[in-house]
Amino acid sequence: EPEVTQTPSHQVTQMGQEVILRCVPISNHLYFYWYRQILGQKVEFLVSFYNNEISEKSEIFDDQFSVERPDGSNFTLKIRSTKLEDSAMYFCASQGTSTDTQYFGPGTRLTVL
Amino acid sequence: AQSVTQLGSHVSVSEGALVLLRCNYSSSVPPYLFWYVQYPNQGLQLLLKYTSAATLVKGINGFEAEFKKSETSFHLTKPSAHMSDAAEYFCAVSGRAGGTSYGKLTFGQGTILTVHP
């Protein structure tokens, strides 16, 4: 069964450094999402992406964040200058045009020191 | 605007007992409702969903949920708990203004289910 994959599974970085989190959505899906879950808190929506542009973003998704689909398979989340409060589990999800379900990847745990 | 409230951050049951995880939602448009399960060190897996067809929805692993518009609820149940059901469960809502099913999910805070032998 097709699945969403994410790399790396765990990323440790120093405050102020740039990180790129990578996702490979299910191949025929066209809608892509990033969510994050700070330890002990709710899963929060960050951004949705369709047709090579952001379709919706939350207040969390400020100028430090960006998303990109650099080729036909990857979907990336970049944090330009990480802060301690960016430490969280980041989930990628994808959705096809014939389904109402978002399929989630296993997540990347980001630790900012 | 949408929101989800899950009553009880921790629920503990005995193996073989009824599982009931509560979810109430608020939505300004007709909602799509989902239950996801997260096992330790894994991602979110869809258990079941309500998308305006039958109000009683059956999912994987023997779980089911009933959409009650009058109560704005979508509680998750399973008649007989199994040890393997121990996980964290998330209720989520998605709006469908304009008939679309695409858009952000708003999650509840999650309920950790513990199953005792």
PDB file of C-alpha atoms in Angstrom:
ATOM      1  CA  GLU A   1       0.000   0.000   0.000  1.00  0.00           C
ATOM      2  CA  PRO A   2       1.380   3.440  -0.882  1.00  0.00           C
ATOM      3  CA  GLU A   3       2.521   5.534   2.056  1.00  0.00           C
ATOM      4  CA  VAL A   4       3.918   8.940   2.885  1.00  0.00           C
ATOM      5  CA  THR A   5       7.575   8.876   3.911  1.00  0.00           C
ATOM      6  CA  GLN A   6       9.583  11.486   5.799  1.00  0.00           C
ATOM      7  CA  THR A   7      13.282  12.025   6.344  1.00  0.00           C
ATOM      8  CA  PRO A   8      15.076  12.297   8.635  1.00  0.00           C
ATOM      9  CA  SER A   9      13.216  10.616  11.451  1.00  0.00           C
ATOM     10  CA  HIS A  10      15.084  12.738  13.976  1.00  0.00           C
ATOM     11  CA  GLN A  11      16.993  15.996  13.455  1.00  0.00           C
ATOM     12  CA  VAL A  12      19.011  17.799  16.072  1.00  0.00           C
ATOM     13  CA  THR A  13      20.136  21.342  15.313  1.00  0.00           C
ATOM     14  CA  GLN A  14      21.527  24.422  17.007  1.00  0.00           C
ATOM     15  CA  MET A  15      19.371  27.487  17.494  1.00  0.00           C
ATOM     16  CA  GLY A  16      19.675  29.818  14.536  1.00  0.00           C
ATOM     17  CA  GLN A  17      20.521  27.094  12.041  1.00  0.00           C
ATOM     18  CA  GLU A  18      18.482  26.303   8.959  1.00  0.00           C
ATOM     19  CA  VAL A  19      16.778  22.929   8.657  1.00  0.00           C
ATOM     20  CA  ILE A  20      14.995  21.240   5.800  1.00  0.00           C
ATOM     21  CA  LEU A  21      12.503  18.508   6.498  1.00  0.00           C
ATOM     22  CA  ARG A  22      11.694  16.220   3.612  1.00  0.00           C
ATOM     23  CA  CYS A  23       8.555  14.374   2.662  1.00  0.00           C
ATOM     24  CA  VAL A  24       7.672  12.081  -0.211  1.00  0.00           C
ATOM     25  CA  PRO A  25       3.877  12.156  -0.625  1.00  0.00           C
ATOM     26  CA  ILE A  26       1.843   9.366  -2.180  1.00  0.00           C
ATOM     27  CA  SER A  27       2.620   9.519  -5.875  1.00  0.00           C
ATOM     28  CA  ASN A  28      -0.729  10.540  -7.408  1.00  0.00           C
ATOM     29  CA  HIS A  29      -1.697  12.958  -4.642  1.00  0.00           C
ATOM     30  CA  LEU A  30      -1.940  16.666  -5.376  1.00  0.00           C
ATOM     31  CA  TYR A  31      -2.690  18.245  -1.975  1.00  0.00           C
ATOM     32  CA  PHE A  32       0.103  18.468   0.585  1.00  0.00           C
ATOM     33  CA  TYR A  33       0.167  19.568   4.193  1.00  0.00           C
ATOM     34  CA  TRP A  34       2.545  20.132   7.092  1.00  0.00           C
ATOM     35  CA  TYR A  35       1.479  19.840  10.712  1.00  0.00           C
ATOM     36  CA  ARG A  36       3.454  19.944  13.918  1.00  0.00           C
ATOM     37  CA  GLN A  37       2.977  18.576  17.406  1.00  0.00           C
ATOM     38  CA  ILE A  38       4.870  20.124  20.279  1.00  0.00           C
ATOM     39  CA  LEU A  39       5.375  17.581  23.045  1.00  0.00           C
ATOM     40  CA  GLY A  40       2.220  17.245  25.106  1.00  0.00           C
ATOM     41  CA  GLN A  41       0.176  19.544  22.853  1.00  0.00           C
ATOM     42  CA  LYS A  42      -2.279  19.255  19.981  1.00  0.00           C
ATOM     43  CA  VAL A  43      -1.371  18.493  16.407  1.00  0.00           C
ATOM     44  CA  GLU A  44      -1.422  21.920  14.729  1.00  0.00           C
ATOM     45  CA  PHE A  45      -1.856  22.817  11.082  1.00  0.00           C
ATOM     46  CA  LEU A  46       1.005  24.761   9.507  1.00  0.00           C
ATOM     47  CA  VAL A  47       0.408  24.992   5.780  1.00  0.00           C
ATOM     48  CA  SER A  48      -1.343  23.454   2.807  1.00  0.00           C
ATOM     49  CA  PHE A  49       0.025  23.397  -0.729  1.00  0.00           C
ATOM     50  CA  TYR A  50      -1.642  22.774  -4.067  1.00  0.00           C
ATOM     51  CA  ASN A  51      -0.706  23.471  -7.663  1.00  0.00           C
ATOM     52  CA  ASN A  52       2.727  24.729  -6.653  1.00  0.00           C
ATOM     53  CA  GLU A  53       1.495  27.364  -4.276  1.00  0.00           C
ATOM     54  CA  ILE A  54       0.413  27.764  -0.691  1.00  0.00           C
ATOM     55  CA  SER A  55      -3.360  27.485  -0.413  1.00  0.00           C
ATOM     56  CA  GLU A  56      -3.617  28.164   3.322  1.00  0.00           C
ATOM     57  CA  LYS A  57      -1.262  28.837   6.209  1.00  0.00           C
ATOM     58  CA  SER A  58      -1.620  29.275   9.927  1.00  0.00           C
ATOM     59  CA  GLU A  59      -0.332  32.047  12.143  1.00  0.00           C
ATOM     60  CA  ILE A  60       2.537  29.773  13.113  1.00  0.00           C
ATOM     61  CA  PHE A  61       3.777  29.716   9.525  1.00  0.00           C
ATOM     62  CA  ASP A  62       5.662  33.013   9.549  1.00  0.00           C
ATOM     63  CA  ASP A  63       8.481  34.296   7.344  1.00  0.00           C
ATOM     64  CA  GLN A  64      10.897  31.816   8.912  1.00  0.00           C
ATOM     65  CA  PHE A  65       9.029  28.948   7.269  1.00  0.00           C
ATOM     66  CA  SER A  66       8.807  28.023   3.613  1.00  0.00           C
ATOM     67  CA  VAL A  67       7.630  25.057   1.597  1.00  0.00           C
ATOM     68  CA  GLU A  68       8.665  23.800  -1.774  1.00  0.00           C
ATOM     69  CA  ARG A  69       8.004  20.999  -4.184  1.00  0.00           C
ATOM     70  CA  PRO A  70      11.393  20.997  -5.906  1.00  0.00           C
ATOM     71  CA  ASP A  71      10.672  18.021  -8.156  1.00  0.00           C
ATOM     72  CA  GLY A  72       7.840  15.652  -8.907  1.00  0.00           C
ATOM     73  CA  SER A  73       8.200  13.634  -5.741  1.00  0.00           C
ATOM     74  CA  ASN A  74       9.526  15.650  -2.792  1.00  0.00           C
ATOM     75  CA  PHE A  75       7.749  18.187  -0.609  1.00  0.00           C
ATOM     76  CA  THR A  76       9.973  20.111   1.795  1.00  0.00           C
ATOM     77  CA  LEU A  77       9.562  22.344   4.824  1.00  0.00           C
ATOM     78  CA  LYS A  78      12.379  24.775   5.511  1.00  0.00           C
ATOM     79  CA  ILE A  79      12.897  26.657   8.738  1.00  0.00           C
ATOM     80  CA  ARG A  80      15.431  29.427   8.078  1.00  0.00           C
ATOM     81  CA  SER A  81      16.594  30.241  11.585  1.00  0.00           C
ATOM     82  CA  THR A  82      15.418  27.744  14.136  1.00  0.00           C
ATOM     83  CA  LYS A  83      14.250  28.731  17.606  1.00  0.00           C
ATOM     84  CA  LEU A  84      14.008  26.620  20.720  1.00  0.00           C
ATOM     85  CA  GLU A  85      10.224  26.696  20.413  1.00  0.00           C
ATOM     86  CA  ASP A  86      10.411  25.039  16.983  1.00  0.00           C
ATOM     87  CA  SER A  87      11.248  21.766  18.716  1.00  0.00           C
ATOM     88  CA  ALA A  88       8.377  19.461  17.816  1.00  0.00           C
ATOM     89  CA  MET A  89       7.307  16.486  15.756  1.00  0.00           C
ATOM     90  CA  TYR A  90       6.582  17.588  12.193  1.00  0.00           C
ATOM     91  CA  PHE A  91       4.105  15.569  10.140  1.00  0.00           C
ATOM     92  CA  CYS A  92       3.648  15.687   6.411  1.00  0.00           C
ATOM     93  CA  ALA A  93       0.325  14.616   4.880  1.00  0.00           C
ATOM     94  CA  SER A  94      -0.958  14.198   1.356  1.00  0.00           C
ATOM     95  CA  GLN A  95      -4.396  13.876  -0.182  1.00  0.00           C
ATOM     96  CA  GLY A  96      -5.585  12.796  -3.589  1.00  0.00           C
ATOM     97  CA  THR A  97      -8.307  14.393  -5.682  1.00  0.00           C
ATOM     98  CA  SER A  98     -10.596  11.378  -5.343  1.00  0.00           C
ATOM     99  CA  THR A  99     -10.356  11.014  -1.571  1.00  0.00           C
ATOM    100  CA  ASP A 100     -11.396  13.073   1.425  1.00  0.00           C
ATOM    101  CA  THR A 101      -8.660  11.595   3.592  1.00  0.00           C
ATOM    102  CA  GLN A 102      -5.254  12.998   4.429  1.00  0.00           C
ATOM    103  CA  TYR A 103      -2.557  10.348   4.739  1.00  0.00           C
ATOM    104  CA  PHE A 104       0.186  11.081   7.234  1.00  0.00           C
ATOM    105  CA  GLY A 105       3.853  10.263   7.290  1.00  0.00           C
ATOM    106  CA  PRO A 106       5.641   8.941  10.383  1.00  0.00           C
ATOM    107  CA  GLY A 107       6.971  12.366  11.307  1.00  0.00           C
ATOM    108  CA  THR A 108      10.324  14.047  11.866  1.00  0.00           C
ATOM    109  CA  ARG A 109      11.259  14.867  15.422  1.00  0.00           C
ATOM    110  CA  LEU A 110      13.097  18.207  15.416  1.00  0.00           C
ATOM    111  CA  THR A 111      15.141  19.104  18.468  1.00  0.00           C
ATOM    112  CA  VAL A 112      16.571  22.625  18.650  1.00  0.00           C
ATOM    113  CA  LEU A 113      19.337  23.116  21.210  1.00  0.00           C
TER     114      LEU A 113
ATOM    115  CA  ALA B   1     -13.939  28.452  12.397  1.00  0.00           C
ATOM    116  CA  GLN B   2     -13.610  24.929  13.692  1.00  0.00           C
ATOM    117  CA  SER B   3     -12.594  23.341  16.952  1.00  0.00           C
ATOM    118  CA  VAL B   4     -12.502  19.912  18.549  1.00  0.00           C
ATOM    119  CA  THR B   5     -12.691  18.959  22.192  1.00  0.00           C
ATOM    120  CA  GLN B   6     -11.780  15.514  23.420  1.00  0.00           C
ATOM    121  CA  LEU B   7     -13.012  14.863  26.920  1.00  0.00           C
ATOM    122  CA  GLY B   8     -10.420  13.019  28.942  1.00  0.00           C
ATOM    123  CA  SER B   9      -6.739  13.114  28.105  1.00  0.00           C
ATOM    124  CA  HIS B  10      -6.323   9.611  29.552  1.00  0.00           C
ATOM    125  CA  VAL B  11      -8.760   6.697  29.488  1.00  0.00           C
ATOM    126  CA  SER B  12      -8.011   3.367  31.127  1.00  0.00           C
ATOM    127  CA  VAL B  13     -10.008   0.196  30.523  1.00  0.00           C
ATOM    128  CA  SER B  14      -9.641  -3.495  31.192  1.00  0.00           C
ATOM    129  CA  GLU B  15      -9.120  -5.916  28.361  1.00  0.00           C
ATOM    130  CA  GLY B  16     -12.540  -6.961  27.063  1.00  0.00           C
ATOM    131  CA  ALA B  17     -14.289  -3.850  28.375  1.00  0.00           C
ATOM    132  CA  LEU B  18     -16.088  -1.229  26.334  1.00  0.00           C
ATOM    133  CA  VAL B  19     -13.971   1.592  24.954  1.00  0.00           C
ATOM    134  CA  LEU B  20     -15.589   5.034  24.733  1.00  0.00           C
ATOM    135  CA  LEU B  21     -13.546   8.050  23.651  1.00  0.00           C
ATOM    136  CA  ARG B  22     -15.444  11.314  23.500  1.00  0.00           C
ATOM    137  CA  CYS B  23     -15.206  13.990  20.845  1.00  0.00           C
ATOM    138  CA  ASN B  24     -17.241  17.160  20.423  1.00  0.00           C
ATOM    139  CA  TYR B  25     -16.749  19.525  17.546  1.00  0.00           C
ATOM    140  CA  SER B  26     -17.651  23.006  16.472  1.00  0.00           C
ATOM    141  CA  SER B  27     -17.863  23.928  12.813  1.00  0.00           C
ATOM    142  CA  SER B  28     -19.431  26.780  10.874  1.00  0.00           C
ATOM    143  CA  VAL B  29     -19.806  24.558   7.796  1.00  0.00           C
ATOM    144  CA  PRO B  30     -20.911  20.929   7.430  1.00  0.00           C
ATOM    145  CA  PRO B  31     -18.022  18.960   8.847  1.00  0.00           C
ATOM    146  CA  TYR B  32     -15.968  16.030   7.806  1.00  0.00           C
ATOM    147  CA  LEU B  33     -14.930  14.177  10.968  1.00  0.00           C
ATOM    148  CA  PHE B  34     -12.049  11.805  11.453  1.00  0.00           C
ATOM    149  CA  TRP B  35     -10.503   9.611  14.099  1.00  0.00           C
ATOM    150  CA  TYR B  36      -6.792   8.935  13.813  1.00  0.00           C
ATOM    151  CA  VAL B  37      -4.696   6.616  15.971  1.00  0.00           C
ATOM    152  CA  GLN B  38      -1.034   7.061  16.818  1.00  0.00           C
ATOM    153  CA  TYR B  39       0.968   4.129  18.110  1.00  0.00           C
ATOM    154  CA  PRO B  40       4.261   4.856  19.873  1.00  0.00           C
ATOM    155  CA  ASN B  41       6.921   6.191  17.509  1.00  0.00           C
ATOM    156  CA  GLN B  42       4.602   6.007  14.534  1.00  0.00           C
ATOM    157  CA  GLY B  43       2.610   8.452  12.444  1.00  0.00           C
ATOM    158  CA  LEU B  44      -1.127   9.101  12.403  1.00  0.00           C
ATOM    159  CA  GLN B  45      -3.224   6.298  10.971  1.00  0.00           C
ATOM    160  CA  LEU B  46      -6.822   6.813   9.906  1.00  0.00           C
ATOM    161  CA  LEU B  47      -9.298   4.752  11.953  1.00  0.00           C
ATOM    162  CA  LEU B  48     -12.541   5.975  10.418  1.00  0.00           C
ATOM    163  CA  LYS B  49     -14.257   9.024   8.955  1.00  0.00           C
ATOM    164  CA  TYR B  50     -17.659  10.654   8.599  1.00  0.00           C
ATOM    165  CA  THR B  51     -18.307  12.406   5.305  1.00  0.00           C
ATOM    166  CA  SER B  52     -22.108  12.900   5.273  1.00  0.00           C
ATOM    167  CA  ALA B  53     -23.165   9.388   4.342  1.00  0.00           C
ATOM    168  CA  ALA B  54     -24.227   7.024   7.145  1.00  0.00           C
ATOM    169  CA  THR B  55     -24.114   8.568  10.605  1.00  0.00           C
ATOM    170  CA  LEU B  56     -22.800   5.332  12.127  1.00  0.00           C
ATOM    171  CA  VAL B  57     -19.359   4.778  10.727  1.00  0.00           C
ATOM    172  CA  LYS B  58     -17.339   1.586  11.035  1.00  0.00           C
ATOM    173  CA  GLY B  59     -13.580   1.643  10.908  1.00  0.00           C
ATOM    174  CA  ILE B  60     -10.618  -0.625  11.251  1.00  0.00           C
ATOM    175  CA  ASN B  61      -9.839  -2.857  14.233  1.00  0.00           C
ATOM    176  CA  GLY B  62     -13.485  -3.053  15.342  1.00  0.00           C
ATOM    177  CA  PHE B  63     -13.908   0.648  16.088  1.00  0.00           C
ATOM    178  CA  GLU B  64     -16.983   2.641  15.176  1.00  0.00           C
ATOM    179  CA  ALA B  65     -18.256   6.167  15.721  1.00  0.00           C
ATOM    180  CA  GLU B  66     -21.625   7.843  15.485  1.00  0.00           C
ATOM    181  CA  PHE B  67     -22.151  11.354  14.145  1.00  0.00           C
ATOM    182  CA  LYS B  68     -24.790  13.179  16.185  1.00  0.00           C
ATOM    183  CA  LYS B  69     -25.440  16.604  14.748  1.00  0.00           C
ATOM    184  CA  SER B  70     -27.794  17.647  17.551  1.00  0.00           C
ATOM    185  CA  GLU B  71     -25.086  16.943  20.121  1.00  0.00           C
ATOM    186  CA  THR B  72     -22.171  18.030  17.867  1.00  0.00           C
ATOM    187  CA  SER B  73     -20.472  14.793  18.848  1.00  0.00           C
ATOM    188  CA  PHE B  74     -18.509  12.039  17.167  1.00  0.00           C
ATOM    189  CA  HIS B  75     -17.645   9.607  19.936  1.00  0.00           C
ATOM    190  CA  LEU B  76     -15.461   6.577  19.224  1.00  0.00           C
ATOM    191  CA  THR B  77     -16.416   3.175  20.607  1.00  0.00           C
ATOM    192  CA  LYS B  78     -15.263  -0.408  20.571  1.00  0.00           C
ATOM    193  CA  PRO B  79     -17.263  -3.144  22.308  1.00  0.00           C
ATOM    194  CA  SER B  80     -14.293  -5.097  23.622  1.00  0.00           C
ATOM    195  CA  ALA B  81     -10.834  -3.628  24.210  1.00  0.00           C
ATOM    196  CA  HIS B  82      -7.710  -5.484  23.226  1.00  0.00           C
ATOM    197  CA  MET B  83      -4.205  -4.906  24.544  1.00  0.00           C
ATOM    198  CA  SER B  84      -3.127  -3.853  21.060  1.00  0.00           C
ATOM    199  CA  ASP B  85      -5.585  -0.920  21.190  1.00  0.00           C
ATOM    200  CA  ALA B  86      -3.300   0.940  23.591  1.00  0.00           C
ATOM    201  CA  ALA B  87      -2.357   4.122  21.739  1.00  0.00           C
ATOM    202  CA  GLU B  88      -3.201   7.808  21.462  1.00  0.00           C
ATOM    203  CA  TYR B  89      -6.398   8.692  19.614  1.00  0.00           C
ATOM    204  CA  PHE B  90      -7.084  11.984  17.883  1.00  0.00           C
ATOM    205  CA  CYS B  91     -10.395  13.360  16.704  1.00  0.00           C
ATOM    206  CA  ALA B  92     -10.198  15.888  13.866  1.00  0.00           C
ATOM    207  CA  VAL B  93     -12.570  18.056  11.852  1.00  0.00           C
ATOM    208  CA  SER B  94     -12.264  19.444   8.373  1.00  0.00           C
ATOM    209  CA  GLY B  95     -14.579  21.990   6.841  1.00  0.00           C
ATOM    210  CA  ARG B  96     -16.100  21.527   3.427  1.00  0.00           C
ATOM    211  CA  ALA B  97     -17.293  24.940   2.395  1.00  0.00           C
ATOM    212  CA  GLY B  98     -18.157  24.986  -1.255  1.00  0.00           C
ATOM    213  CA  GLY B  99     -18.383  21.221  -1.372  1.00  0.00           C
ATOM    214  CA  THR B 100     -14.657  20.697  -1.278  1.00  0.00           C
ATOM    215  CA  SER B 101     -13.065  18.181   1.041  1.00  0.00           C
ATOM    216  CA  TYR B 102      -9.635  19.733   0.875  1.00  0.00           C
ATOM    217  CA  GLY B 103      -8.316  21.849   3.652  1.00  0.00           C
ATOM    218  CA  LYS B 104      -6.698  21.809   7.022  1.00  0.00           C
ATOM    219  CA  LEU B 105      -7.573  19.390   9.757  1.00  0.00           C
ATOM    220  CA  THR B 106      -8.214  20.787  13.215  1.00  0.00           C
ATOM    221  CA  PHE B 107      -7.315  18.262  15.886  1.00  0.00           C
ATOM    222  CA  GLY B 108      -8.400  17.660  19.419  1.00  0.00           C
ATOM    223  CA  GLN B 109      -5.793  17.342  22.115  1.00  0.00           C
ATOM    224  CA  GLY B 110      -5.732  13.557  21.961  1.00  0.00           C
ATOM    225  CA  THR B 111      -6.745  10.786  24.342  1.00  0.00           C
ATOM    226  CA  ILE B 112      -4.273   8.192  25.532  1.00  0.00           C
ATOM    227  CA  LEU B 113      -5.944   4.809  25.869  1.00  0.00           C
ATOM    228  CA  THR B 114      -4.434   2.341  28.309  1.00  0.00           C
ATOM    229  CA  VAL B 115      -5.658  -1.257  28.338  1.00  0.00           C
ATOM    230  CA  HIS B 116      -5.079  -3.356  31.450  1.00  0.00           C
ATOM    231  CA  PRO B 117      -4.925  -7.155  31.352  1.00  0.00           C
TER     232      PRO B 117
END
